[in-house]
Coordinates of C-alpha atoms and ligand atoms in Angstrom, one line a residue:
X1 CA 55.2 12.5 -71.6
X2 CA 53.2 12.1 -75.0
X3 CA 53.6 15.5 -76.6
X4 CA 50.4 16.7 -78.3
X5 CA 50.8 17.8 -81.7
X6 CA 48.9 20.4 -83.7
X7 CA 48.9 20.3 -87.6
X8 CA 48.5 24.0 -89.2
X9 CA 47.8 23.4 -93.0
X10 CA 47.2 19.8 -94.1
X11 CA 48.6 19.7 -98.0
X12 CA 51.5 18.0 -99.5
X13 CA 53.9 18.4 -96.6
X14 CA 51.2 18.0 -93.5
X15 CA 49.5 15.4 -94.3
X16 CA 52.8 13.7 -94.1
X17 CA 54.0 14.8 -91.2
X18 CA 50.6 14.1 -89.3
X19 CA 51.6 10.4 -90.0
X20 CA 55.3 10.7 -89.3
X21 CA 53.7 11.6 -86.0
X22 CA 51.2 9.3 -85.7
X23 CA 53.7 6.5 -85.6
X24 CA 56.1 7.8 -82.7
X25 CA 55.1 6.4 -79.2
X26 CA 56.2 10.0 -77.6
X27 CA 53.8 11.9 -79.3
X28 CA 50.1 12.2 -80.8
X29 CA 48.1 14.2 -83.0
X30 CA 45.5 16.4 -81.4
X31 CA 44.4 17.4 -84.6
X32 CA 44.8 19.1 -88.4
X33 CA 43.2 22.0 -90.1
X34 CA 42.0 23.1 -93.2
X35 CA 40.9 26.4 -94.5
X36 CA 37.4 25.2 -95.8
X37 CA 35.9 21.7 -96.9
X38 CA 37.7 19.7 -99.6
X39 CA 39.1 16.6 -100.0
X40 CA 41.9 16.7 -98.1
X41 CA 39.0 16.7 -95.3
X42 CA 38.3 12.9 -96.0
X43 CA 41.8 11.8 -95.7
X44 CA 41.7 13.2 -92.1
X45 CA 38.9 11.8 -91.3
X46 CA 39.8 8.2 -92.9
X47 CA 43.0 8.2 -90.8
X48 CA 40.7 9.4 -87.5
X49 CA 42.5 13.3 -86.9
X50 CA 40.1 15.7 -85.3
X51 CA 39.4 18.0 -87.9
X52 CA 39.9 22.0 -87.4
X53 CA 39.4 25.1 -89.1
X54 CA 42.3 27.1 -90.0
X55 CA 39.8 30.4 -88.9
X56 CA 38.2 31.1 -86.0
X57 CA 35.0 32.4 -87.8
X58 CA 32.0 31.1 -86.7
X59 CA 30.5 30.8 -90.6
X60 CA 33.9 29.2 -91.7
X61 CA 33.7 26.6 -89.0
X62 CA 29.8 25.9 -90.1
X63 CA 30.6 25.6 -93.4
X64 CA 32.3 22.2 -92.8
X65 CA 29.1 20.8 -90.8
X66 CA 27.2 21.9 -94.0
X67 CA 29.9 20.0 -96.1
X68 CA 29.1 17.0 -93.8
X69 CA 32.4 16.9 -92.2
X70 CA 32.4 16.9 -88.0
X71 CA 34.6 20.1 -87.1
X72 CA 36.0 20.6 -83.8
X73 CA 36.3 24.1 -83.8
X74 CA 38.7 27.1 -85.0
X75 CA 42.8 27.4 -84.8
X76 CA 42.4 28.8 -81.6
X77 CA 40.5 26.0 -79.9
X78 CA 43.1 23.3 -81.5
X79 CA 46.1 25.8 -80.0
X80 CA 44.4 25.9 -76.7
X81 CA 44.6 21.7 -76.3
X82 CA 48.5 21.7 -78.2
X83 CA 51.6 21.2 -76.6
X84 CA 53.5 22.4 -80.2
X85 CA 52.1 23.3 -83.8
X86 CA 53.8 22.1 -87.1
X87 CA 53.0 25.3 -89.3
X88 CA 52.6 23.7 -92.7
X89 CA 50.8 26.4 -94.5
X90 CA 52.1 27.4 -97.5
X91 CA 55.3 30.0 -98.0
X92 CA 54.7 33.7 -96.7
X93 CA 51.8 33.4 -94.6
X94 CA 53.8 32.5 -91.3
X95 CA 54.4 36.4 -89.6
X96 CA 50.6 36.2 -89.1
X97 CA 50.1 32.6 -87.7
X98 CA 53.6 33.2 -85.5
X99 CA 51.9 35.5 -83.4
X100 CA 48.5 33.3 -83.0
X101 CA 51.3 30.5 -81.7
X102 CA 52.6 32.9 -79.4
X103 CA 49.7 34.5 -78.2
X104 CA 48.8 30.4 -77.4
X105 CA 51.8 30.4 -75.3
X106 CA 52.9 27.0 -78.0
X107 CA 55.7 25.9 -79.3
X108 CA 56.4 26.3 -83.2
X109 CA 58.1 24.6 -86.2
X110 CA 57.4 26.4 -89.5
X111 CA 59.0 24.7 -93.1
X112 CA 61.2 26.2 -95.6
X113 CA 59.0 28.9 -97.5
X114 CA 59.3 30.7 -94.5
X115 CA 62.5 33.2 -94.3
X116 CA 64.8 32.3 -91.6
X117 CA 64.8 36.2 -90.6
X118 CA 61.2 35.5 -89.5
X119 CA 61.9 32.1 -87.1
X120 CA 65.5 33.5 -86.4
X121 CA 66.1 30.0 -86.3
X122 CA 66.4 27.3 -88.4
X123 CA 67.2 23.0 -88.4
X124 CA 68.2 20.3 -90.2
X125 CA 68.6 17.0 -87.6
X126 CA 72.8 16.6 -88.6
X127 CA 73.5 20.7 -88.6
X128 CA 72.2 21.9 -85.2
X129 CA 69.8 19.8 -83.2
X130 CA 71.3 20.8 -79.9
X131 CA 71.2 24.5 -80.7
X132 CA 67.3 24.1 -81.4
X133 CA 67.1 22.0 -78.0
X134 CA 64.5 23.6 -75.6
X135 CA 63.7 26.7 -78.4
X136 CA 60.8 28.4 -78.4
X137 CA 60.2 27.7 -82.1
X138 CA 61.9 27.0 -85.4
X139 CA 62.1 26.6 -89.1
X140 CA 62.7 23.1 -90.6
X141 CA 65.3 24.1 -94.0
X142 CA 63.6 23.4 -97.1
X143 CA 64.1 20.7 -99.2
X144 CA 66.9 21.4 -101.1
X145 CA 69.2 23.0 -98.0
X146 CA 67.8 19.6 -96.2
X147 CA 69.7 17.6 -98.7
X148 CA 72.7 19.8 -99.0
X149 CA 73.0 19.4 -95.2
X150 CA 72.9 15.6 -95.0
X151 CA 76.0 15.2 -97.5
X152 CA 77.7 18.5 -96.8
X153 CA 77.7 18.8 -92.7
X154 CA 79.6 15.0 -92.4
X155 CA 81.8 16.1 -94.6
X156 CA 82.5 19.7 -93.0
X157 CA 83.0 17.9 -89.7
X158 CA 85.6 15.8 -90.8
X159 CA 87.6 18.4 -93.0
X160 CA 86.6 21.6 -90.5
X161 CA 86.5 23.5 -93.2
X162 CA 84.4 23.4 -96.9
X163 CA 83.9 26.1 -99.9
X164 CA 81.0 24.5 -102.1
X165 CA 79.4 25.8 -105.5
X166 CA 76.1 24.1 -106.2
X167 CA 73.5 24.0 -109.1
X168 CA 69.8 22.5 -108.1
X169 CA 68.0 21.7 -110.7
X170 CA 64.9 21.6 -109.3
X171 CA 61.2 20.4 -110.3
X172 CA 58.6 22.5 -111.3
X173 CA 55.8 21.6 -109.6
X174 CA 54.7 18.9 -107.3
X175 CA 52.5 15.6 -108.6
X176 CA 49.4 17.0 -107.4
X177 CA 49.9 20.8 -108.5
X178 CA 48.0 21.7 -111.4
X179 CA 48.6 25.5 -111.5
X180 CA 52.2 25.9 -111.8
X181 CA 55.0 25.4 -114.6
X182 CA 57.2 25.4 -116.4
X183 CA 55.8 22.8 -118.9
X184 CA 58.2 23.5 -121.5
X185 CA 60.9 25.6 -120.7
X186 CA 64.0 25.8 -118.6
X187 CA 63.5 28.6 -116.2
X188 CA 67.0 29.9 -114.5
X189 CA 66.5 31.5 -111.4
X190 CA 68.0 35.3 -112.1
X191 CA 68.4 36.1 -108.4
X192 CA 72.2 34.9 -108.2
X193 CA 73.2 33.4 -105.9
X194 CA 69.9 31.2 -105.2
X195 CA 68.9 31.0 -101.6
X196 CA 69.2 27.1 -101.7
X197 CA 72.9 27.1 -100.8
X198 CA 73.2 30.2 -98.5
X199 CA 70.3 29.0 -96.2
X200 CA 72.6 25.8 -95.5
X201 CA 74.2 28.6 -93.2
X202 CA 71.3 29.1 -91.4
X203 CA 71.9 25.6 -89.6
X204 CA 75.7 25.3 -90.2
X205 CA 77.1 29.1 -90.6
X206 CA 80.7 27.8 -91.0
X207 CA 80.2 25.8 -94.5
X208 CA 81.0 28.8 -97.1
X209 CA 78.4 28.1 -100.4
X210 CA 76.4 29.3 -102.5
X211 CA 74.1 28.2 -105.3
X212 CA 72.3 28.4 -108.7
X213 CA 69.0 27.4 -109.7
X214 CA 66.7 26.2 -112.7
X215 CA 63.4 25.0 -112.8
X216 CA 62.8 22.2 -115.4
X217 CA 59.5 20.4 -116.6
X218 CA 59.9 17.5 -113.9
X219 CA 57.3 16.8 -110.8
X220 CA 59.2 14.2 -109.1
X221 CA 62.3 15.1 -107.7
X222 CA 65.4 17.5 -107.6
X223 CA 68.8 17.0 -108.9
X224 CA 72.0 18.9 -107.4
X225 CA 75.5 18.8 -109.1
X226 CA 77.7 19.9 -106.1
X227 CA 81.3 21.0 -106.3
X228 CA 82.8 21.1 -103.0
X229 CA 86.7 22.1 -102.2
X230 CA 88.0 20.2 -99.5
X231 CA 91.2 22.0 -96.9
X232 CA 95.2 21.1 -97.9
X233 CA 95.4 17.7 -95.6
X234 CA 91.7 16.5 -96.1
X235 CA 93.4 12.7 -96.2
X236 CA 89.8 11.7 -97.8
X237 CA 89.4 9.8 -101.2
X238 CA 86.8 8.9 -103.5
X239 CA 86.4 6.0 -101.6
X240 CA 86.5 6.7 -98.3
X241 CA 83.9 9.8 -99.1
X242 CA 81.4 7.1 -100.1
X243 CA 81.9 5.5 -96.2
X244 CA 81.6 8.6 -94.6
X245 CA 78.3 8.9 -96.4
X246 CA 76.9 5.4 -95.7
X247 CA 78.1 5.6 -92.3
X248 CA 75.2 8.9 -91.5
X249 CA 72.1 8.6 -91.6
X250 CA 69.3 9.4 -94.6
X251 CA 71.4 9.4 -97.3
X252 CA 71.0 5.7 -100.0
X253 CA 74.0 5.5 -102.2
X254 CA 73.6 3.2 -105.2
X255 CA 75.8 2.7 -108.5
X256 CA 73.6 3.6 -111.6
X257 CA 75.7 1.0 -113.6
X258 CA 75.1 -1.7 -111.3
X259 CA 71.6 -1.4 -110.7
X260 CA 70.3 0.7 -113.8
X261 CA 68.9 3.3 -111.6
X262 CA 70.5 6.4 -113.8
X263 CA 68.0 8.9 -113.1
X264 CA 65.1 10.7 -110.7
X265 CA 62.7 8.6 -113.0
X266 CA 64.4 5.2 -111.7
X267 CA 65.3 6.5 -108.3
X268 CA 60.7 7.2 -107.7
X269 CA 60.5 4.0 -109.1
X270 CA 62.6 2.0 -106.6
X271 CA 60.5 4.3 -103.7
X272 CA 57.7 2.7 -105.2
X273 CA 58.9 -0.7 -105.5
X274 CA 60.0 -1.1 -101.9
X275 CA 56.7 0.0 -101.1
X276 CA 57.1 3.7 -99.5
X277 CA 53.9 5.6 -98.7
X278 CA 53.1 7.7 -101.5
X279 CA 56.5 6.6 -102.9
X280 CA 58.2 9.0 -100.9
X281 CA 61.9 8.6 -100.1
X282 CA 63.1 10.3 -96.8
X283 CA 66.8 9.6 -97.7
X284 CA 68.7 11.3 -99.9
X285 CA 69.8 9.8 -103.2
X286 CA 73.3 10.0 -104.0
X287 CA 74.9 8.0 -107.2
X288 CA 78.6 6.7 -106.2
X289 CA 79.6 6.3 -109.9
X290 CA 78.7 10.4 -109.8
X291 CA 81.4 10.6 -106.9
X292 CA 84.8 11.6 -107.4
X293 CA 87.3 13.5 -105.7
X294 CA 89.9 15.2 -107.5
X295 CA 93.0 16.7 -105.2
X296 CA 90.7 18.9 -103.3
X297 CA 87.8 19.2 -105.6
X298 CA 85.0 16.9 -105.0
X299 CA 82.1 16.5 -107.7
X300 CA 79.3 14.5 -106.8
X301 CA 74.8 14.7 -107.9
X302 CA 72.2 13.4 -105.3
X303 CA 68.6 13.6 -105.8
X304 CA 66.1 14.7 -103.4
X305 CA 62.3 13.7 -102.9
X306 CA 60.8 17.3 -102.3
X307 CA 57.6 16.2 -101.0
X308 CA 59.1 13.8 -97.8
X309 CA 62.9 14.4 -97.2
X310 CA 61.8 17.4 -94.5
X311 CA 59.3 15.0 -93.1
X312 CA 61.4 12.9 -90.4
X313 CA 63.2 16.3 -90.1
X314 CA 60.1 17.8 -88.2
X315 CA 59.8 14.8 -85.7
X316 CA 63.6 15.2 -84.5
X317 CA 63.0 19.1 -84.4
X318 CA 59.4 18.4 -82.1
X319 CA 61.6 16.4 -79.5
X320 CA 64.3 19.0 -79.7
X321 CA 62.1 22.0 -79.1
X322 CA 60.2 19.7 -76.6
X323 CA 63.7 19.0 -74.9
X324 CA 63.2 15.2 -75.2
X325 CA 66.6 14.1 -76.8
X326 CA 69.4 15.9 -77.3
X327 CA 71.4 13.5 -79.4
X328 CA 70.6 14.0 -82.9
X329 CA 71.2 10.6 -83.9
X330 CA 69.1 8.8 -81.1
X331 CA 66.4 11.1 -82.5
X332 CA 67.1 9.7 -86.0
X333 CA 67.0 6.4 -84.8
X334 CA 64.0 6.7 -83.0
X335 CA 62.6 8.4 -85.7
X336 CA 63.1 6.5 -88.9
X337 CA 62.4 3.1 -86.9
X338 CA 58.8 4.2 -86.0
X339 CA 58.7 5.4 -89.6
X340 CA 59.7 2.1 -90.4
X341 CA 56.8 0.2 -89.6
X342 CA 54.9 1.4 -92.4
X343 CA 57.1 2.4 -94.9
X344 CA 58.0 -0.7 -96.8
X345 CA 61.1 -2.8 -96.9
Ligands
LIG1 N1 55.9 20.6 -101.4 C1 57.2 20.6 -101.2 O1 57.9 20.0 -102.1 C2 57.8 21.2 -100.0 C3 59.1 20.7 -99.6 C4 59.7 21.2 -98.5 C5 59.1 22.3 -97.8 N2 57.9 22.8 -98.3 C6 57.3 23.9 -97.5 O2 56.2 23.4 -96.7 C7 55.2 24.3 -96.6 C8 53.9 23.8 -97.0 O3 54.0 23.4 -98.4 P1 53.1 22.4 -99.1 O4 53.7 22.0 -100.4 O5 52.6 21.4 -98.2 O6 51.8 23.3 -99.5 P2 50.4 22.9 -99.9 O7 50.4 21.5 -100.4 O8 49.8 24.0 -100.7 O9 49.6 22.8 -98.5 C9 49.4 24.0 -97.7 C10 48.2 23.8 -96.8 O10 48.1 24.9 -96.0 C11 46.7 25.3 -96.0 N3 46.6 26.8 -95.7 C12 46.4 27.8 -96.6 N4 46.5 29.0 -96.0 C13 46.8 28.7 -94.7 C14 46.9 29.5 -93.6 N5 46.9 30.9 -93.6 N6 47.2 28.9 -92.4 C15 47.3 27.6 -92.3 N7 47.1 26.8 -93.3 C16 46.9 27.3 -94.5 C17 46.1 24.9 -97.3 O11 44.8 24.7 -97.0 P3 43.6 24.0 -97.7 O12 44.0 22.9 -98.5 O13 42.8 23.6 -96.6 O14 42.9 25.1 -98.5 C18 46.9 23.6 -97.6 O15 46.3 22.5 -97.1 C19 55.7 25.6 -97.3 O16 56.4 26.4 -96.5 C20 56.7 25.0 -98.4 O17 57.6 25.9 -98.8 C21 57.2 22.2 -99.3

């Protein structure tokens, strides 16, 4: 079975997904939409994505033929051909388009600035794969709790317990935003605790944190500066942390004094280098001279790449919803080696 995939919203996060798709073998883009002609138009049509409206009005649909782009047709005609739609829209609009799915009788994966009260269920590909096998629809965490989850879920299944106090710093805007800030300021988030850390227990309920947040002048990445408290009897060390880490997937653990990469700035740079698209990085980025356990206490900073870590996420959730594997890491696997073939060394 080839599972036919709708993109809802073709910006930072689904124009990226529509080629995380593209390269799997079990499944296919049936095409993207966007609200009215712009350039995000031509990069659809360079890559060959039927190209939709995100309205079902016939004036809205003619204005692209006017724009001189070919338009298939309105949401509802690209719903009416999907097996499952990746709702990439930005934050807050997704009550609305959740009962267009519905109504479609499709599946559904919405991203992380929608509320988790609205899907009533969430994922991250290590926290709860099989409890998202065969669902309806879902939420793929943002990119923040994404990255929490990756260090913090092998490390609650080995201890069985974890208490963890976070700070993400976290970048203002994305590369291509031009309307949002700070440019000169850093902004603390005054709702206490931040969501970042409680919406880990949307997709792992039993891992007890919470979180602040600031916003600095920064477009590349985020920064967290975790400090976790491991049970009486852990038997873990510095050490053997940094091989439970290596041994999971997604997560690139580097020494900043060995290979000079001591910041986010660095940390792009080698995404660039090694010739990612975009110069994403899927994994997360965690510095092992930043690592060290204390007794119980553990202290450790990883960076994330907002713009792609959630972006293999959504292909593991598709073949959980779609019911096609049920182990999480054969997903990954399958996953991150179609990825693969055009992502670089
Ligand atoms: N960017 C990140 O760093 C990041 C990371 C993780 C998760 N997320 C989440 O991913 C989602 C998308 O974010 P984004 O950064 O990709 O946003 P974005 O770059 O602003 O792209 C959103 C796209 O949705 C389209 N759109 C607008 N209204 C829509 C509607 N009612 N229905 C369907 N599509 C609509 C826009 O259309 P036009 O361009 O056609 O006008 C735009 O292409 C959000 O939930 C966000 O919180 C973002």
């Amino acid at each position: 079975m080839v599972v036919k995939v709708a993109i809802n919203g073709y910006g930072t996060i689904g124009k990226r997904v529509a080629d995380a798709v593209d390269a799997q073998d079990d499944m296919t883009i049936i095409g993207v939409t966007k609200t009215r002609p712009s350039f995000g138009c031509d990069l659809a049509v360079r890559k060959g994505y039927p190209l939709y409206c995100t309205y079902d009005e016939p004036d809205k649909i003619a204005a692209f033929a006017a724009a001189g782009y070919t338009c298939h047709g309105g949401l509802s005609d690209l719903l009416a051909i999907a097996d499952i739609v990746i709702d990439c829209s930005p934050g807050k609009v997704g009550q609305d388009n959740k009962e267009l799915y519905q109504a479609a009788g499709v599946k559904w994966i919405f991203q992380g600035g929608e509320k988790h009260a609205m899907t009533e269920l969430s994922y991250t590909s290590s926290a709860n794969h099989q409890e998202n096998m065969n669902a309806e629809g879902t939420r793929v965490v943002s990119c923040n709790t994404t990255g929490l989850s990756r260090t913090l879920v092998p490390l609650y299944n080995h201890c069985g317990s974890l208490k963890v106090e976070c700070t993400m710093i976290r970048r203002a805007a994305d590369p291509g935003d031009s309307k949002k800030g700070p440019i000169n300021a850093i902004t603390p988030v005054l709702k206490v605790p931040s969501h970042h850390g409680p919406d880990v227990m949307t997709v792992r309920p039993e891992i007890e944190i919470n979180s602040m947040a600031v916003a600095v002048p920064t477009t590349i990445m985020h920064c967290h500066s975790i400090v976790a408290t491991l049970p009486d009897g852990h038997g873990l060390t510095t050490e053997t942390v940094l091989e439970l880490w290596s041994s999971q997937p997604r997560i690139i653990i580097m020494s900043g004094a060995e290979t000079g990469i001591t910041s986010t700035a660095e940390v792009m740079e080698f995404a660039r280098d090694i010739g990612r698209k975009w110069g994403d990085l899927h994994e997360i980025f965690v510095w092992k001279d930043g690592v060290k356990l204390t007794g119980n206490t553990l202290y450790y900073f990883q960076a994330i790449h907002q713009e792609s870590d959630v972006i293999p996420e959504n292909i593991d959730a598709i073949r959980a919803l779609m019911g096609i594997e049920s182990d999480w890491k054969k997903s990954v696997e399958k996953t991150d080696s179609a990825i693969s073939k055009y992502n670089g060394i």
